[in-house]
PDB file of C-alpha atoms (C1' of nucleotides) in Angstrom:
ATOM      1  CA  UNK A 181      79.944  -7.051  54.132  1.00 58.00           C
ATOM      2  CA  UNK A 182      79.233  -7.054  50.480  1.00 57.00           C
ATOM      3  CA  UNK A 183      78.289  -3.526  49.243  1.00 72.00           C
ATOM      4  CA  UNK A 184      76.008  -5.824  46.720  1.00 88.00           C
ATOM      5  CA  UNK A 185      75.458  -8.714  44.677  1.00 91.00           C
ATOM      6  CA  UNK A 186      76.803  -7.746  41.491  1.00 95.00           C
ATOM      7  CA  UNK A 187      80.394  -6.266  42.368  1.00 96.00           C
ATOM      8  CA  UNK A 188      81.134  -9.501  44.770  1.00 97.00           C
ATOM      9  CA  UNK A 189      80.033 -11.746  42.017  1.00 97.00           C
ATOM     10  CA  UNK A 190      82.984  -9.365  39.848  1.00 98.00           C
ATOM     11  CA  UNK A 191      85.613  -9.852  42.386  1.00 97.00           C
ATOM     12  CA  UNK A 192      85.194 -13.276  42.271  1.00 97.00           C
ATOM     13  CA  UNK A 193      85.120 -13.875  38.519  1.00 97.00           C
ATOM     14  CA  UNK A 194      88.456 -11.513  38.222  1.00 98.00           C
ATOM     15  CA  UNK A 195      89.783 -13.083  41.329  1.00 97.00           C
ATOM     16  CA  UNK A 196      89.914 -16.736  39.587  1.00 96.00           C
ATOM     17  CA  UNK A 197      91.522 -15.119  36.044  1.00 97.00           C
ATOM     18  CA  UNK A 198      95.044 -17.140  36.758  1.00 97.00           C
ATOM     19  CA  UNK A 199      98.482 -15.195  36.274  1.00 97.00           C
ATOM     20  CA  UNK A 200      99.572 -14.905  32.689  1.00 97.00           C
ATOM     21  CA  UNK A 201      96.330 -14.627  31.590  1.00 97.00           C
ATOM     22  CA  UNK A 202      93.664 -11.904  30.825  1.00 98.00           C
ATOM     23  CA  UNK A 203      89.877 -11.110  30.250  1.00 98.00           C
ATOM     24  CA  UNK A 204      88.212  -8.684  28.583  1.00 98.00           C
ATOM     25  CA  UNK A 205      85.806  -6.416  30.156  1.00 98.00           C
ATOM     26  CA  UNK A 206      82.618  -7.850  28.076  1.00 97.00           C
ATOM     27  CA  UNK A 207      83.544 -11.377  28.991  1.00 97.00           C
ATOM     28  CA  UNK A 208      84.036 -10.180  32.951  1.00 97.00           C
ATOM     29  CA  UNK A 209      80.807  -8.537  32.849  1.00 97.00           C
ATOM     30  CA  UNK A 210      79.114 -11.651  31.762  1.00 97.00           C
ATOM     31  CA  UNK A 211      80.785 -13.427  34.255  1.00 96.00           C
ATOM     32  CA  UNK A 212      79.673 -11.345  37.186  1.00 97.00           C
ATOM     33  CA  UNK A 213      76.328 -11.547  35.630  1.00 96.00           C
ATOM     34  CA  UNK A 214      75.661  -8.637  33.804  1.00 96.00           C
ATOM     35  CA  UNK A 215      75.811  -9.102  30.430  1.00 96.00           C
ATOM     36  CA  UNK A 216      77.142  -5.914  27.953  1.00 96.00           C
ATOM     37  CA  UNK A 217      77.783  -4.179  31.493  1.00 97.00           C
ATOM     38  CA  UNK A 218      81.400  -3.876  30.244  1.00 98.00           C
ATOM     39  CA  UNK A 219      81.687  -0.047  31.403  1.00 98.00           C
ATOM     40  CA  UNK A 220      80.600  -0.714  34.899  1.00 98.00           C
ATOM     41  CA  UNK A 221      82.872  -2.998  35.198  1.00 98.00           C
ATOM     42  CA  UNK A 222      86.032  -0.816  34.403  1.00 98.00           C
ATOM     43  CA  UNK A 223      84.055   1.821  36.196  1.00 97.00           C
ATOM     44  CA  UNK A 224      84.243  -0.779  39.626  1.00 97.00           C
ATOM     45  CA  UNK A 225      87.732  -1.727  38.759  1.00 98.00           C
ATOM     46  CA  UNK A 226      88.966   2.151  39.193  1.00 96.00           C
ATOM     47  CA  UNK A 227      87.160   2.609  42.466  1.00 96.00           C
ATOM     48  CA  UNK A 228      89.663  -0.216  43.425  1.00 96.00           C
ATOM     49  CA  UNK A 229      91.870   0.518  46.305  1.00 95.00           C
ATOM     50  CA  UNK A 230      95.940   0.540  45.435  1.00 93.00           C
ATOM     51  CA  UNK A 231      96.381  -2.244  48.182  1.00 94.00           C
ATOM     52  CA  UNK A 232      94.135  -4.724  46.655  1.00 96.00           C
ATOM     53  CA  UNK A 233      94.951  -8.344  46.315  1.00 96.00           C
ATOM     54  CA  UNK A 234      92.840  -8.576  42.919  1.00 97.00           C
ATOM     55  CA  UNK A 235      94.914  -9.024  39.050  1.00 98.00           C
ATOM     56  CA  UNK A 236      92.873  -6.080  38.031  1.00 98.00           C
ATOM     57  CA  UNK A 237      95.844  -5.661  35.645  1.00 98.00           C
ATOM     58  CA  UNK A 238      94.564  -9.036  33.361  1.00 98.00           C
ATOM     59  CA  UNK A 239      91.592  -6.875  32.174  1.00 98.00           C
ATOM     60  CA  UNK A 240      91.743  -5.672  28.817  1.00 98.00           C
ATOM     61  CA  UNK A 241      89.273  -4.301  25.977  1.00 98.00           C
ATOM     62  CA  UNK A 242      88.159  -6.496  23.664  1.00 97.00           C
ATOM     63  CA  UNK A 243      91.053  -5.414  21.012  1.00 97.00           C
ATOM     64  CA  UNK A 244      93.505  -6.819  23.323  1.00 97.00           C
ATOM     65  CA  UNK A 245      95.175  -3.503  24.204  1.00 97.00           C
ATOM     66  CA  UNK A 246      95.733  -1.268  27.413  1.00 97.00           C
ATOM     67  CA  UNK A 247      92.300   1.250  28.037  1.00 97.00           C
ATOM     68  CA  UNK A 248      93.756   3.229  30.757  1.00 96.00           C
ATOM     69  CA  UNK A 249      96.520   6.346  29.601  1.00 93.00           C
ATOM     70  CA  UNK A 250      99.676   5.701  28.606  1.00 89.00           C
ATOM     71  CA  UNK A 251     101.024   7.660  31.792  1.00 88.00           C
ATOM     72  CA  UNK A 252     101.257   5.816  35.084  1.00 89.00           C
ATOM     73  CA  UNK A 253      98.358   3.302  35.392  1.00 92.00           C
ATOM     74  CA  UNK A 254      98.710   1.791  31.961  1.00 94.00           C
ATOM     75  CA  UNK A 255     102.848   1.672  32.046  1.00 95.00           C
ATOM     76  CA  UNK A 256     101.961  -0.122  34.959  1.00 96.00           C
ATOM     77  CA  UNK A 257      99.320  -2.699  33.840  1.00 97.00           C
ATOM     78  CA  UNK A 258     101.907  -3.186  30.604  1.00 97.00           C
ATOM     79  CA  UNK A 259     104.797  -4.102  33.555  1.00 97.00           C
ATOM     80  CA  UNK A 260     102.617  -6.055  35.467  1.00 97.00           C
ATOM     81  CA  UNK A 261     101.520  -8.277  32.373  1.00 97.00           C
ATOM     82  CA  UNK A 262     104.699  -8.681  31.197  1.00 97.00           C
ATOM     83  CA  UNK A 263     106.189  -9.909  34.614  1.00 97.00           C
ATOM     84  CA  UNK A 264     103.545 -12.487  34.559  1.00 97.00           C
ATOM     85  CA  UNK A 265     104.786 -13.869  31.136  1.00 97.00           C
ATOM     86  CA  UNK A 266     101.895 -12.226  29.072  1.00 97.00           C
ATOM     87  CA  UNK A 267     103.717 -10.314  25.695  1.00 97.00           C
ATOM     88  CA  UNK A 268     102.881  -7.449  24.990  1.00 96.00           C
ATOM     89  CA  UNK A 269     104.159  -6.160  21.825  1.00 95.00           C
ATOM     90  CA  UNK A 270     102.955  -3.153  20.002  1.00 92.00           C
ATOM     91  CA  UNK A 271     100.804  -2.044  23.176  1.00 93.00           C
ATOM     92  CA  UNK A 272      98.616  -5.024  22.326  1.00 96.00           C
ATOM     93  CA  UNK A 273      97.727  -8.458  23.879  1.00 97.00           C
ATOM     94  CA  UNK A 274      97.455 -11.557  21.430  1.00 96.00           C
ATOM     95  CA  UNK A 275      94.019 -12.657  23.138  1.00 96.00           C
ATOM     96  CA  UNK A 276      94.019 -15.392  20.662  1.00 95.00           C
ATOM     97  CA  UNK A 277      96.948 -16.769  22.777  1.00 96.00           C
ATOM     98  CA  UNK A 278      96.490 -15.274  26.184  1.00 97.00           C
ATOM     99  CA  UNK A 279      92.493 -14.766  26.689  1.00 97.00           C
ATOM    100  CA  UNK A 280      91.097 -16.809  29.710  1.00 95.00           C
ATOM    101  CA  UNK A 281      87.872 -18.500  28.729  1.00 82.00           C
ATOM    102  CA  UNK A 282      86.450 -20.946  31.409  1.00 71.00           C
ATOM    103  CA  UNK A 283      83.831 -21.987  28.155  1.00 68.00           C
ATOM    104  CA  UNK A 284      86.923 -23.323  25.973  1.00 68.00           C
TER     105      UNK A 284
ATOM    106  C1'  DT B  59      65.164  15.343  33.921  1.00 62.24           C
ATOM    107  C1'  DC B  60      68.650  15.955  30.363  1.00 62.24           C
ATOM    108  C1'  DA B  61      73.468  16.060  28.762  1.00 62.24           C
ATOM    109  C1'  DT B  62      78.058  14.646  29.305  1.00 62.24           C
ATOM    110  C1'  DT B  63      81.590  11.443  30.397  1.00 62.24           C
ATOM    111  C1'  DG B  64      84.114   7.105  31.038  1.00 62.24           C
ATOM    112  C1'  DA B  65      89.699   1.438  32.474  1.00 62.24           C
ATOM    113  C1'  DC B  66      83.694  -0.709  26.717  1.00 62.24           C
ATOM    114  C1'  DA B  67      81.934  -3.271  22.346  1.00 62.24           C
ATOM    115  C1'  DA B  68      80.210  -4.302  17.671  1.00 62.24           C
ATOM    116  C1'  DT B  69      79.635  -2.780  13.091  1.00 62.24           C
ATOM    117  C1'  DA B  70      80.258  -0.122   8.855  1.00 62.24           C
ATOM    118  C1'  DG B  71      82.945   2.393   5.574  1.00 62.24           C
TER     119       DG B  71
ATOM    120  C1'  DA C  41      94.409   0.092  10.768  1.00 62.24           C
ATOM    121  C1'  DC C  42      91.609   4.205  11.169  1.00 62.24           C
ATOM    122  C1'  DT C  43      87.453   6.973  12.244  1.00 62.24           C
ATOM    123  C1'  DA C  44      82.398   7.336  12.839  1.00 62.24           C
ATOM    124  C1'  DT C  45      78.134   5.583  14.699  1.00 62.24           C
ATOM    125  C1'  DT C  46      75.290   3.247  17.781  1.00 62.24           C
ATOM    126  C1'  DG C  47      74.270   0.727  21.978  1.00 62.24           C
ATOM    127  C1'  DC C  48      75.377  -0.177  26.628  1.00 62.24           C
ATOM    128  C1'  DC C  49      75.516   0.759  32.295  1.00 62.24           C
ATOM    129  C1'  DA C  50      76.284   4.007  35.909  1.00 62.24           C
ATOM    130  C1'  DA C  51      77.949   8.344  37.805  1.00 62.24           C
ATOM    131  C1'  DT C  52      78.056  13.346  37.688  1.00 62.24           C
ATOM    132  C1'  DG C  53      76.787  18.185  36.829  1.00 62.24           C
TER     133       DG C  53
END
DNA sequence: TCATTGACAATAG
DNA sequence: ACTATTGCCAATG
């Protein structure tokens, strides 16, 4: 059962971001219906279990870079991206190129 | 209740 | 491109 409204409506925005593509937390937050919520929403993505089905790696900050540490989880995200065609270079994401918009 | 912290964002210098 | 400041939501001490 859905713990509430708000983080279902999340996991279904992030769950329709299609592979090779990314989102920034902002526009996510909008999408689940909380505008300028863009810290609870990487708050919510953390609590995430390692076994889950969702691209939580095609969430990015709105400079188009990596906002976890360099260590394991953001190595990680990089790999992920990168195996879904998404380039990377520099530690940052052209969003210009790679952003997923459903308004444009 | 207040202060601090965090997978953020926009603006100014 | 960098730091500083301010605003934001929620959790934590």
């Amino acid at each position: 059962m859905p713990e509430n409204e708000s983080q279902q409506a999340l996991y279904t925005a992030l769950a329709m971001i299609p592979p090779g593509r990314v989102i920034t937390y902002g526009h996510l937050a909008r999408l689940a219906g909380k505008p300028g919520a863009a810290r609870w929403v990487g708050r919510e993505l953390k609590l995430l279990p390692s076994n889950t089905r969702l691209p939580w790696h095609r969430v990015i900050n709105a400079a188009g870079r990596i906002s976890l540490p360099s260590d394991s989880s953001g190595a990680e995200q990089c790999e992920r991206l990168k195996a879904e065609g998404v380039e990377v270079r520099a530690q940052r994401v052209d969003l210009k190129t790679y952003l997923y918009d459903p308004a444009r």
